[in-house]
């Protein structure tokens, strides 16, 4: 069974940083692109970032480009999102999803909440 | 700026048929956009329904179907049930690794 488990969310002040993690199991992690999708309170889904299976290619939404960094450790089957220079509008549940690029998001984690507030 | 459009809200009677659409503010949606559809109920993670235009995800009932209608992607629910009342999101592939979600459709079954 495919499972994705996010962690690392929390309360952070504007301008602060966090590192989100997504532990994957139940599939050959290194052969799949992975993505981060977020959802602000009461709002819709927003694609944030994706990374290829090897980690050699990364992609970002304009809203986070230059502030967020996606990475992966295939030896640990873990996806990461380093979120820097956080703004109030980055407050959201951050979901990890299997897939990206041409590949659909075919499995989702339960999400981790990031709250940016002073 | 590319905007993916969806109906903000729709309603359907139990047992009825409803079609949700997913378009672009400029241009047409085609199979090359690899449209996919997701269902989300309050407090839950999204659930994958349809991907690559018309492929049902594992375990999804066949009352859900995907297609291209005119210049938009479409999700049709045939024989709607009460537990289909949810938010539905489409997402399109824009190229260069980028995907963009639509704003979502709130479906009411009444």
mmCIF file of N, CA, C and O in Angstrom, chain A residues 37 39 43-47 50 59-61 95 100-111, chain B residues 34 36 38 40 43-48 51-52 57 89 91 93 96-103:
data_model
loop_
_atom_site.group_PDB
_atom_site.id
_atom_site.type_symbol
_atom_site.label_atom_id
_atom_site.label_comp_id
_atom_site.label_asym_id
_atom_site.label_seq_id
_atom_site.Cartn_x
_atom_site.Cartn_y
_atom_site.Cartn_z
ATOM 1 N N UNK A 37 1.787 20.255 -2.906
ATOM 2 C CA UNK A 37 0.583 21.026 -3.209
ATOM 3 C C UNK A 37 0.103 21.606 -1.883
ATOM 4 O O UNK A 37 0.125 20.924 -0.868
ATOM 5 N N UNK A 39 -2.800 24.197 0.419
ATOM 6 C CA UNK A 39 -4.178 24.684 0.468
ATOM 7 C C UNK A 39 -4.299 25.648 1.640
ATOM 8 O O UNK A 39 -4.211 25.239 2.802
ATOM 9 N N UNK A 43 -9.478 27.891 1.118
ATOM 10 C CA UNK A 43 -9.171 28.151 -0.302
ATOM 11 C C UNK A 43 -8.957 26.859 -1.075
ATOM 12 O O UNK A 43 -9.059 25.767 -0.524
ATOM 13 N N UNK A 44 -8.662 27.002 -2.341
ATOM 14 C CA UNK A 44 -8.459 25.850 -3.205
ATOM 15 C C UNK A 44 -7.038 25.315 -3.161
ATOM 16 O O UNK A 44 -6.177 25.805 -2.436
ATOM 17 N N UNK A 45 -6.807 24.285 -3.966
ATOM 18 C CA UNK A 45 -5.493 23.667 -4.053
ATOM 19 C C UNK A 45 -4.576 24.505 -4.930
ATOM 20 O O UNK A 45 -5.002 25.076 -5.939
ATOM 21 N N UNK A 46 -3.311 24.564 -4.554
ATOM 22 C CA UNK A 46 -2.300 25.281 -5.337
ATOM 23 C C UNK A 46 -1.071 24.402 -5.484
ATOM 24 O O UNK A 46 -0.465 23.998 -4.484
ATOM 25 N N UNK A 47 -0.692 24.094 -6.727
ATOM 26 C CA UNK A 47 0.549 23.370 -6.954
ATOM 27 C C UNK A 47 1.721 24.256 -6.574
ATOM 28 O O UNK A 47 1.756 25.436 -6.941
ATOM 29 N N UNK A 50 7.627 20.555 -7.814
ATOM 30 C CA UNK A 50 7.786 19.164 -8.205
ATOM 31 C C UNK A 50 9.264 18.862 -8.397
ATOM 32 O O UNK A 50 10.075 19.770 -8.632
ATOM 33 N N UNK A 59 10.986 22.053 -10.180
ATOM 34 C CA UNK A 59 10.059 23.000 -10.769
ATOM 35 C C UNK A 59 9.294 23.691 -9.654
ATOM 36 O O UNK A 59 8.992 23.079 -8.621
ATOM 37 N N UNK A 60 8.958 24.978 -9.882
ATOM 38 C CA UNK A 60 8.316 25.766 -8.842
ATOM 39 C C UNK A 60 7.211 26.654 -9.427
ATOM 40 O O UNK A 60 7.316 27.137 -10.558
ATOM 41 N N UNK A 61 6.193 26.884 -8.604
ATOM 42 C CA UNK A 61 5.216 27.907 -8.940
ATOM 43 C C UNK A 61 5.863 29.277 -8.779
ATOM 44 O O UNK A 61 6.765 29.455 -7.946
ATOM 45 N N UNK A 95 0.537 19.464 1.267
ATOM 46 C CA UNK A 95 0.385 18.057 0.936
ATOM 47 C C UNK A 95 1.543 17.589 0.061
ATOM 48 O O UNK A 95 1.963 18.292 -0.870
ATOM 49 N N UNK A 100 3.892 14.131 -10.741
ATOM 50 C CA UNK A 100 4.303 15.486 -11.101
ATOM 51 C C UNK A 100 4.642 15.520 -12.566
ATOM 52 O O UNK A 100 4.877 14.481 -13.188
ATOM 53 N N UNK A 101 4.689 16.711 -13.146
ATOM 54 C CA UNK A 101 4.940 16.834 -14.572
ATOM 55 C C UNK A 101 3.820 16.180 -15.349
ATOM 56 O O UNK A 101 2.650 16.444 -15.106
ATOM 57 N N UNK A 102 4.177 15.284 -16.260
ATOM 58 C CA UNK A 102 3.158 14.565 -17.018
ATOM 59 C C UNK A 102 2.367 13.599 -16.146
ATOM 60 O O UNK A 102 1.222 13.261 -16.445
ATOM 61 N N UNK A 103 2.988 13.114 -15.086
ATOM 62 C CA UNK A 103 2.363 12.080 -14.270
ATOM 63 C C UNK A 103 1.337 12.682 -13.320
ATOM 64 O O UNK A 103 1.592 13.713 -12.695
ATOM 65 N N UNK A 104 0.190 12.031 -13.179
ATOM 66 C CA UNK A 104 -0.843 12.569 -12.288
ATOM 67 C C UNK A 104 -0.450 12.440 -10.825
ATOM 68 O O UNK A 104 0.421 11.644 -10.471
ATOM 69 N N UNK A 105 -1.121 13.217 -9.991
ATOM 70 C CA UNK A 105 -0.966 13.055 -8.552
ATOM 71 C C UNK A 105 -1.859 11.874 -8.170
ATOM 72 O O UNK A 105 -3.068 12.037 -8.030
ATOM 73 N N UNK A 106 -1.300 10.700 -8.005
ATOM 74 C CA UNK A 106 -2.154 9.531 -7.809
ATOM 75 C C UNK A 106 -2.193 9.047 -6.376
ATOM 76 O O UNK A 106 -2.887 8.078 -6.080
ATOM 77 N N UNK A 107 -1.474 9.712 -5.478
ATOM 78 C CA UNK A 107 -1.563 9.388 -4.061
ATOM 79 C C UNK A 107 -1.178 10.629 -3.284
ATOM 80 O O UNK A 107 -0.250 11.347 -3.699
ATOM 81 N N UNK A 108 -1.875 10.863 -2.183
ATOM 82 C CA UNK A 108 -1.678 12.074 -1.389
ATOM 83 C C UNK A 108 -1.428 11.713 0.076
ATOM 84 O O UNK A 108 -1.985 10.747 0.589
ATOM 85 N N UNK A 109 -0.588 12.532 0.726
ATOM 86 C CA UNK A 109 -0.464 12.424 2.166
ATOM 87 C C UNK A 109 -1.613 13.149 2.849
ATOM 88 O O UNK A 109 -2.486 13.718 2.174
ATOM 89 N N UNK A 110 -1.604 13.153 4.148
ATOM 90 C CA UNK A 110 -2.653 13.822 4.922
ATOM 91 C C UNK A 110 -2.342 15.291 5.166
ATOM 92 O O UNK A 110 -3.201 16.037 5.625
ATOM 93 N N UNK A 111 -1.127 15.713 4.867
ATOM 94 C CA UNK A 111 -0.783 17.122 4.952
ATOM 95 C C UNK A 111 -0.153 17.524 6.274
ATOM 96 O O UNK A 111 -0.331 16.858 7.301
ATOM 97 N N UNK B 34 -2.989 16.889 -20.195
ATOM 98 C CA UNK B 34 -3.043 15.798 -19.207
ATOM 99 C C UNK B 34 -3.994 16.164 -18.052
ATOM 100 O O UNK B 34 -3.609 16.100 -16.878
ATOM 101 N N UNK B 36 -6.480 16.165 -15.020
ATOM 102 C CA UNK B 36 -6.860 15.202 -13.994
ATOM 103 C C UNK B 36 -7.821 15.877 -13.018
ATOM 104 O O UNK B 36 -7.900 17.104 -12.953
ATOM 105 N N UNK B 38 -9.799 15.736 -9.042
ATOM 106 C CA UNK B 38 -9.646 15.336 -7.651
ATOM 107 C C UNK B 38 -10.895 15.737 -6.871
ATOM 108 O O UNK B 38 -11.478 16.797 -7.110
ATOM 109 N N UNK B 40 -12.477 16.372 -2.996
ATOM 110 C CA UNK B 40 -12.047 16.671 -1.635
ATOM 111 C C UNK B 40 -13.250 17.007 -0.770
ATOM 112 O O UNK B 40 -14.057 17.865 -1.126
ATOM 113 N N UNK B 43 -11.812 18.795 5.489
ATOM 114 C CA UNK B 43 -10.914 18.201 6.457
ATOM 115 C C UNK B 43 -10.148 16.995 5.973
ATOM 116 O O UNK B 43 -9.375 16.408 6.733
ATOM 117 N N UNK B 44 -10.350 16.635 4.706
ATOM 118 C CA UNK B 44 -9.680 15.459 4.160
ATOM 119 C C UNK B 44 -8.691 15.839 3.066
ATOM 120 O O UNK B 44 -8.816 16.886 2.429
ATOM 121 N N UNK B 45 -7.736 14.955 2.841
ATOM 122 C CA UNK B 45 -6.839 15.142 1.709
ATOM 123 C C UNK B 45 -7.592 14.885 0.405
ATOM 124 O O UNK B 45 -8.610 14.182 0.400
ATOM 125 N N UNK B 46 -7.113 15.448 -0.689
ATOM 126 C CA UNK B 46 -7.757 15.160 -1.980
ATOM 127 C C UNK B 46 -7.677 13.676 -2.321
ATOM 128 O O UNK B 46 -6.778 12.960 -1.870
ATOM 129 N N UNK B 47 -8.630 13.258 -3.131
ATOM 130 C CA UNK B 47 -8.680 11.889 -3.638
ATOM 131 C C UNK B 47 -8.634 11.963 -5.154
ATOM 132 O O UNK B 47 -9.377 12.747 -5.763
ATOM 133 N N UNK B 48 -7.790 11.167 -5.768
ATOM 134 C CA UNK B 48 -7.664 11.183 -7.217
ATOM 135 C C UNK B 48 -8.828 10.437 -7.854
ATOM 136 O O UNK B 48 -9.093 9.282 -7.510
ATOM 137 N N UNK B 51 -7.386 10.691 -14.269
ATOM 138 C CA UNK B 51 -6.136 11.272 -14.730
ATOM 139 C C UNK B 51 -5.949 11.023 -16.221
ATOM 140 O O UNK B 51 -6.648 10.190 -16.809
ATOM 141 N N UNK B 52 -5.059 11.796 -16.801
ATOM 142 C CA UNK B 52 -4.779 11.721 -18.248
ATOM 143 C C UNK B 52 -6.094 11.726 -19.032
ATOM 144 O O UNK B 52 -6.353 10.847 -19.856
ATOM 145 N N UNK B 57 -9.013 6.381 -11.575
ATOM 146 C CA UNK B 57 -8.077 5.882 -10.579
ATOM 147 C C UNK B 57 -8.643 4.627 -9.933
ATOM 148 O O UNK B 57 -9.858 4.386 -9.953
ATOM 149 N N UNK B 89 -11.638 19.460 -7.976
ATOM 150 C CA UNK B 89 -10.580 20.274 -8.567
ATOM 151 C C UNK B 89 -10.030 19.595 -9.817
ATOM 152 O O UNK B 89 -9.829 18.372 -9.828
ATOM 153 N N UNK B 91 -6.697 19.850 -12.598
ATOM 154 C CA UNK B 91 -5.355 20.399 -12.729
ATOM 155 C C UNK B 91 -4.870 20.103 -14.134
ATOM 156 O O UNK B 91 -5.148 19.033 -14.691
ATOM 157 N N UNK B 93 -1.548 20.285 -17.010
ATOM 158 C CA UNK B 93 -0.105 20.383 -17.190
ATOM 159 C C UNK B 93 0.178 21.500 -18.188
ATOM 160 O O UNK B 93 -0.353 21.507 -19.297
ATOM 161 N N UNK B 96 6.981 22.384 -19.027
ATOM 162 C CA UNK B 96 8.123 22.770 -18.181
ATOM 163 C C UNK B 96 7.913 22.382 -16.721
ATOM 164 O O UNK B 96 8.330 23.108 -15.809
ATOM 165 N N UNK B 97 7.247 21.256 -16.521
ATOM 166 C CA UNK B 97 7.085 20.729 -15.171
ATOM 167 C C UNK B 97 6.021 21.396 -14.332
ATOM 168 O O UNK B 97 5.815 21.010 -13.179
ATOM 169 N N UNK B 98 5.329 22.355 -14.893
ATOM 170 C CA UNK B 98 4.384 23.169 -14.125
ATOM 171 C C UNK B 98 2.959 22.648 -14.282
ATOM 172 O O UNK B 98 2.498 22.382 -15.396
ATOM 173 N N UNK B 99 2.268 22.513 -13.176
ATOM 174 C CA UNK B 99 0.832 22.191 -13.185
ATOM 175 C C UNK B 99 0.081 23.339 -12.513
ATOM 176 O O UNK B 99 0.585 23.973 -11.588
ATOM 177 N N UNK B 100 -1.138 23.597 -12.979
ATOM 178 C CA UNK B 100 -1.978 24.654 -12.411
ATOM 179 C C UNK B 100 -3.355 24.086 -12.099
ATOM 180 O O UNK B 100 -3.984 23.457 -12.955
ATOM 181 N N UNK B 101 -3.795 24.312 -10.864
ATOM 182 C CA UNK B 101 -5.126 23.871 -10.447
ATOM 183 C C UNK B 101 -6.170 24.909 -10.821
ATOM 184 O O UNK B 101 -5.903 26.122 -10.824
ATOM 185 N N UNK B 102 -7.360 24.436 -11.091
ATOM 186 C CA UNK B 102 -8.507 25.316 -11.174
ATOM 187 C C UNK B 102 -8.949 25.701 -9.774
ATOM 188 O O UNK B 102 -8.477 25.148 -8.776
ATOM 189 N N UNK B 103 -9.867 26.650 -9.708
ATOM 190 C CA UNK B 103 -10.319 27.161 -8.419
ATOM 191 C C UNK B 103 -11.259 26.229 -7.665
ATOM 192 O O UNK B 103 -11.565 26.470 -6.495
#
